[in-house]
GROMACS .gro file of C-alpha atoms in nm:
model
  198
    1MET     CA    1   9.300  -5.271  -4.768
    2ASN     CA    2   9.340  -5.375  -5.127
    3LYS     CA    3   9.113  -5.280  -5.416
    4THR     CA    4   8.941  -5.622  -5.440
    5VAL     CA    5   8.837  -5.617  -5.073
    6LYS     CA    6   8.695  -5.265  -5.112
    7ILE     CA    7   8.488  -5.376  -5.414
    8ILE     CA    8   8.355  -5.681  -5.228
    9ILE     CA    9   8.255  -5.464  -4.929
   10ALA     CA   10   8.086  -5.207  -5.157
   11VAL     CA   11   7.891  -5.479  -5.341
   12ALA     CA   12   7.788  -5.639  -5.010
   13VAL     CA   13   7.661  -5.302  -4.878
   14ILE     CA   14   7.462  -5.242  -5.199
   15VAL     CA   15   7.309  -5.593  -5.185
   16VAL     CA   16   7.208  -5.546  -4.818
   17ALA     CA   17   7.055  -5.205  -4.899
   18VAL     CA   18   6.856  -5.345  -5.195
   19VAL     CA   19   6.730  -5.639  -4.986
   20ALA     CA   20   6.626  -5.401  -4.705
   21ILE     CA   21   6.436  -5.181  -4.952
   22LEU     CA   22   6.260  -5.482  -5.109
   23VAL     CA   23   6.160  -5.617  -4.768
   24GLY     CA   24   6.023  -5.273  -4.672
   25VAL     CA   25   5.823  -5.241  -4.994
   26PHE     CA   26   5.685  -5.594  -4.959
   27ALA     CA   27   5.585  -5.532  -4.596
   28PHE     CA   28   5.417  -5.200  -4.687
   29ASN     CA   29   5.221  -5.353  -4.976
   30ASN     CA   30   5.099  -5.638  -4.757
   31SER     CA   31   5.009  -5.417  -4.459
   32LYS     CA   32   4.676  -5.322  -4.621
   33PRO     CA   33   4.445  -5.618  -4.670
   34ALA     CA   34   4.317  -5.653  -5.025
   35SER     CA   35   3.962  -5.551  -5.106
   36ASN     CA   36   3.709  -5.825  -5.179
   37LEU     CA   37   3.563  -5.612  -5.458
   38THR     CA   38   3.634  -5.690  -5.823
   39VAL     CA   39   3.482  -5.431  -6.054
   40SER     CA   40   3.567  -5.406  -6.422
   41SER     CA   41   3.245  -5.260  -6.563
   42ALA     CA   42   2.941  -5.050  -6.480
   43GLU     CA   43   2.742  -5.376  -6.475
   44ASP     CA   44   2.971  -5.501  -6.195
   45LEU     CA   45   2.895  -5.184  -5.997
   46THR     CA   46   2.520  -5.236  -6.049
   47ALA     CA   47   2.554  -5.597  -5.930
   48LEU     CA   48   2.744  -5.469  -5.625
   49VAL     CA   49   2.450  -5.239  -5.543
   50ASP     CA   50   2.220  -5.544  -5.540
   51GLN     CA   51   2.463  -5.734  -5.316
   52ILE     CA   52   2.476  -5.442  -5.073
   53TYR     CA   53   2.096  -5.432  -5.048
   54ALA     CA   54   2.083  -5.810  -5.001
   55GLY     CA   55   2.276  -5.755  -4.677
   56VAL     CA   56   2.034  -5.488  -4.549
   57SER     CA   57   1.766  -5.602  -4.306
   58ILE     CA   58   1.567  -5.278  -4.283
   59GLU     CA   59   1.283  -5.172  -4.509
   60MET     CA   60   1.406  -4.964  -4.799
   61PRO     CA   61   1.212  -4.730  -5.027
   62MET     CA   62   1.142  -4.832  -5.388
   63LEU     CA   63   1.478  -4.770  -5.552
   64MET     CA   64   1.614  -4.728  -5.902
   65THR     CA   65   1.981  -4.789  -5.990
   66GLN     CA   66   2.126  -4.614  -6.292
   67GLU     CA   67   2.462  -4.585  -6.461
   68LEU     CA   68   2.564  -4.222  -6.502
   69ASP     CA   69   2.680  -4.077  -6.833
   70MET     CA   70   3.044  -3.981  -6.779
   71THR     CA   71   3.020  -3.710  -7.046
   72ASP     CA   72   2.758  -3.526  -6.836
   73ALA     CA   73   2.977  -3.354  -6.576
   74GLU     CA   74   2.686  -3.170  -6.410
   75THR     CA   75   2.489  -3.488  -6.346
   76VAL     CA   76   2.796  -3.672  -6.215
   77LYS     CA   77   2.869  -3.380  -5.981
   78TYR     CA   78   2.505  -3.377  -5.864
   79PHE     CA   79   2.530  -3.743  -5.759
   80THR     CA   80   2.893  -3.757  -5.638
   81GLY     CA   81   2.995  -3.405  -5.536
   82LEU     CA   82   3.306  -3.446  -5.757
   83GLU     CA   83   3.402  -3.175  -6.004
   84ASN     CA   84   3.704  -3.347  -6.156
   85LEU     CA   85   3.600  -3.661  -6.345
   86ASP     CA   86   3.945  -3.741  -6.490
   87ASN     CA   87   4.006  -4.030  -6.248
   88ILE     CA   88   3.661  -4.191  -6.272
   89GLU     CA   89   3.577  -4.488  -6.494
   90TYR     CA   90   3.216  -4.561  -6.396
   91VAL     CA   91   2.948  -4.430  -6.160
   92VAL     CA   92   2.619  -4.586  -6.059
   93ALA     CA   93   2.361  -4.420  -5.836
   94SER     CA   94   2.075  -4.578  -5.645
   95GLU     CA   95   1.798  -4.345  -5.536
   96PRO     CA   96   1.425  -4.360  -5.464
   97MET     CA   97   1.183  -4.330  -5.753
   98MET     CA   98   1.003  -4.064  -5.546
   99SER     CA   99   1.235  -3.766  -5.497
  100SER     CA  100   1.065  -3.667  -5.171
  101GLN     CA  101   1.275  -3.927  -4.986
  102ALA     CA  102   1.627  -3.828  -4.881
  103TYR     CA  103   1.830  -4.133  -4.978
  104SER     CA  104   2.123  -4.184  -5.213
  105MET     CA  105   2.391  -4.448  -5.256
  106VAL     CA  106   2.660  -4.386  -5.516
  107LEU     CA  107   2.941  -4.622  -5.619
  108VAL     CA  108   3.238  -4.484  -5.812
  109LYS     CA  109   3.493  -4.703  -5.991
  110ALA     CA  110   3.821  -4.511  -6.001
  111LYS     CA  111   4.082  -4.543  -6.272
  112GLU     CA  112   4.405  -4.725  -6.193
  113GLY     CA  113   4.640  -4.511  -5.985
  114ALA     CA  114   4.370  -4.267  -5.873
  115ASP     CA  115   4.380  -4.138  -5.515
  116VAL     CA  116   4.062  -4.307  -5.391
  117GLU     CA  117   4.111  -4.180  -5.037
  118ALA     CA  118   4.106  -3.820  -5.159
  119MET     CA  119   3.804  -3.904  -5.375
  120ALA     CA  120   3.610  -4.048  -5.078
  121LYS     CA  121   3.693  -3.743  -4.866
  122SER     CA  122   3.596  -3.499  -5.140
  123MET     CA  123   3.265  -3.676  -5.203
  124ASN     CA  124   3.176  -3.660  -4.834
  125GLU     CA  125   3.265  -3.294  -4.804
  126ASN     CA  126   3.113  -3.171  -5.130
  127ILE     CA  127   2.795  -3.372  -5.186
  128ASP     CA  128   2.483  -3.161  -5.140
  129GLU     CA  129   2.273  -3.336  -4.878
  130ARG     CA  130   1.987  -3.098  -4.963
  131LYS     CA  131   1.987  -3.170  -5.336
  132TRP     CA  132   1.625  -3.285  -5.323
  133ILE     CA  133   1.526  -2.934  -5.205
  134CYS     CA  134   1.227  -3.041  -4.994
  135VAL     CA  135   1.417  -3.303  -4.785
  136THR     CA  136   1.767  -3.334  -4.637
  137ALA     CA  137   1.988  -3.635  -4.573
  138GLU     CA  138   2.080  -3.647  -4.204
  139LYS     CA  139   2.403  -3.853  -4.228
  140ILE     CA  140   2.665  -3.881  -4.502
  141TYR     CA  141   2.914  -4.169  -4.510
  142SER     CA  142   3.189  -4.240  -4.763
  143VAL     CA  143   3.479  -4.483  -4.786
  144ALA     CA  144   3.705  -4.644  -5.044
  145SER     CA  145   3.784  -5.013  -5.086
  146GLY     CA  146   4.029  -5.108  -5.359
  147ASP     CA  147   3.933  -4.888  -5.654
  148VAL     CA  148   3.567  -4.844  -5.551
  149VAL     CA  149   3.432  -4.551  -5.351
  150CYS     CA  150   3.095  -4.576  -5.176
  151LEU     CA  151   2.888  -4.275  -5.070
  152VAL     CA  152   2.565  -4.322  -4.874
  153MET     CA  153   2.341  -4.048  -4.739
  154SER     CA  154   2.000  -4.066  -4.575
  155ASN     CA  155   1.850  -4.066  -4.226
  156ALA     CA  156   2.096  -4.195  -3.966
  157ASP     CA  157   1.962  -4.554  -3.939
  158THR     CA  158   1.925  -4.620  -4.311
  159ALA     CA  159   2.257  -4.461  -4.408
  160LYS     CA  160   2.449  -4.653  -4.140
  161THR     CA  161   2.286  -4.986  -4.226
  162VAL     CA  162   2.359  -4.960  -4.600
  163TYR     CA  163   2.710  -4.829  -4.533
  164GLU     CA  164   2.789  -5.121  -4.301
  165SER     CA  165   2.663  -5.365  -4.564
  166PHE     CA  166   2.908  -5.217  -4.816
  167LYS     CA  167   3.196  -5.248  -4.568
  168THR     CA  168   3.108  -5.610  -4.493
  169LEU     CA  169   3.118  -5.697  -4.863
  170ALA     CA  170   3.438  -5.499  -4.920
  171GLY     CA  171   3.626  -5.680  -4.644
  172SER     CA  172   3.880  -5.401  -4.604
  173VAL     CA  173   3.832  -5.028  -4.637
  174GLY     CA  174   4.039  -4.713  -4.618
  175GLU     CA  175   3.975  -4.411  -4.401
  176GLU     CA  176   3.607  -4.363  -4.324
  177TYR     CA  177   3.440  -4.025  -4.364
  178GLU     CA  178   3.123  -3.934  -4.178
  179ARG     CA  179   2.932  -3.609  -4.169
  180THR     CA  180   2.609  -3.495  -4.006
  181ALA     CA  181   2.407  -3.242  -4.202
  182GLU     CA  182   2.370  -2.905  -4.038
  183GLU     CA  183   2.018  -2.796  -3.960
  184VAL     CA  184   1.893  -2.518  -4.181
  185GLU     CA  185   1.766  -2.210  -4.005
  186LEU     CA  186   1.465  -2.063  -4.178
  187PRO     CA  187   1.445  -1.686  -4.225
  188GLU     CA  188   1.221  -1.517  -3.972
  189ASP     CA  189   0.963  -1.420  -4.235
  190MET     CA  190   0.916  -1.794  -4.314
  191LEU     CA  191   0.856  -1.895  -3.955
  192MET     CA  192   0.496  -1.909  -3.838
  193ASP     CA  193   0.397  -1.651  -3.583
  194GLN     CA  194   0.373  -1.800  -3.238
  195PRO     CA  195   0.026  -1.762  -3.081
  196ALA     CA  196   0.011  -1.504  -2.807
  197ALA     CA  197   0.007  -1.637  -2.451
  198MET     CA  198  -0.336  -1.627  -2.287
   0.00000   0.00000   0.00000
């Protein structure tokens, strides 16, 4: 086999390998449907909150939506459960004006290249469902779509309804995280004495 034939064969093998790699990358990138969400500002996140509630058919408490100050790490952690804020661009939180109601929806806009799946999982695992002290959220849901992570926690019906509204708007979502709050056992000295049997 002469030198020219060997070069032609080597080039052909390289071209086939490159084409196979490109086809694989293209197929992988198109295997996940694109998110319907386009968020480029905190105002977009706030508008998304309103759209989510427009798709909810149950009665909701009187709510207030606020953009969080990204320089206030403690407040952001309180609402999101996240300690590392390096990969977050914006956060908005929607909660009742009366803190005696266990309800919270938080939307996080991640920076480009951030691992939103890990963020959604961390939020679900680390958010304090008892942060209101006197009440506890029963169910905690979180999921990512595109570069937006949604966390909802409340009683089971409310949390599920709001969460499903987010997923409908998003169109496609990543792995879904769900957690049920553990019941708190009161210390014996806080329990009321049972009346004696007659």
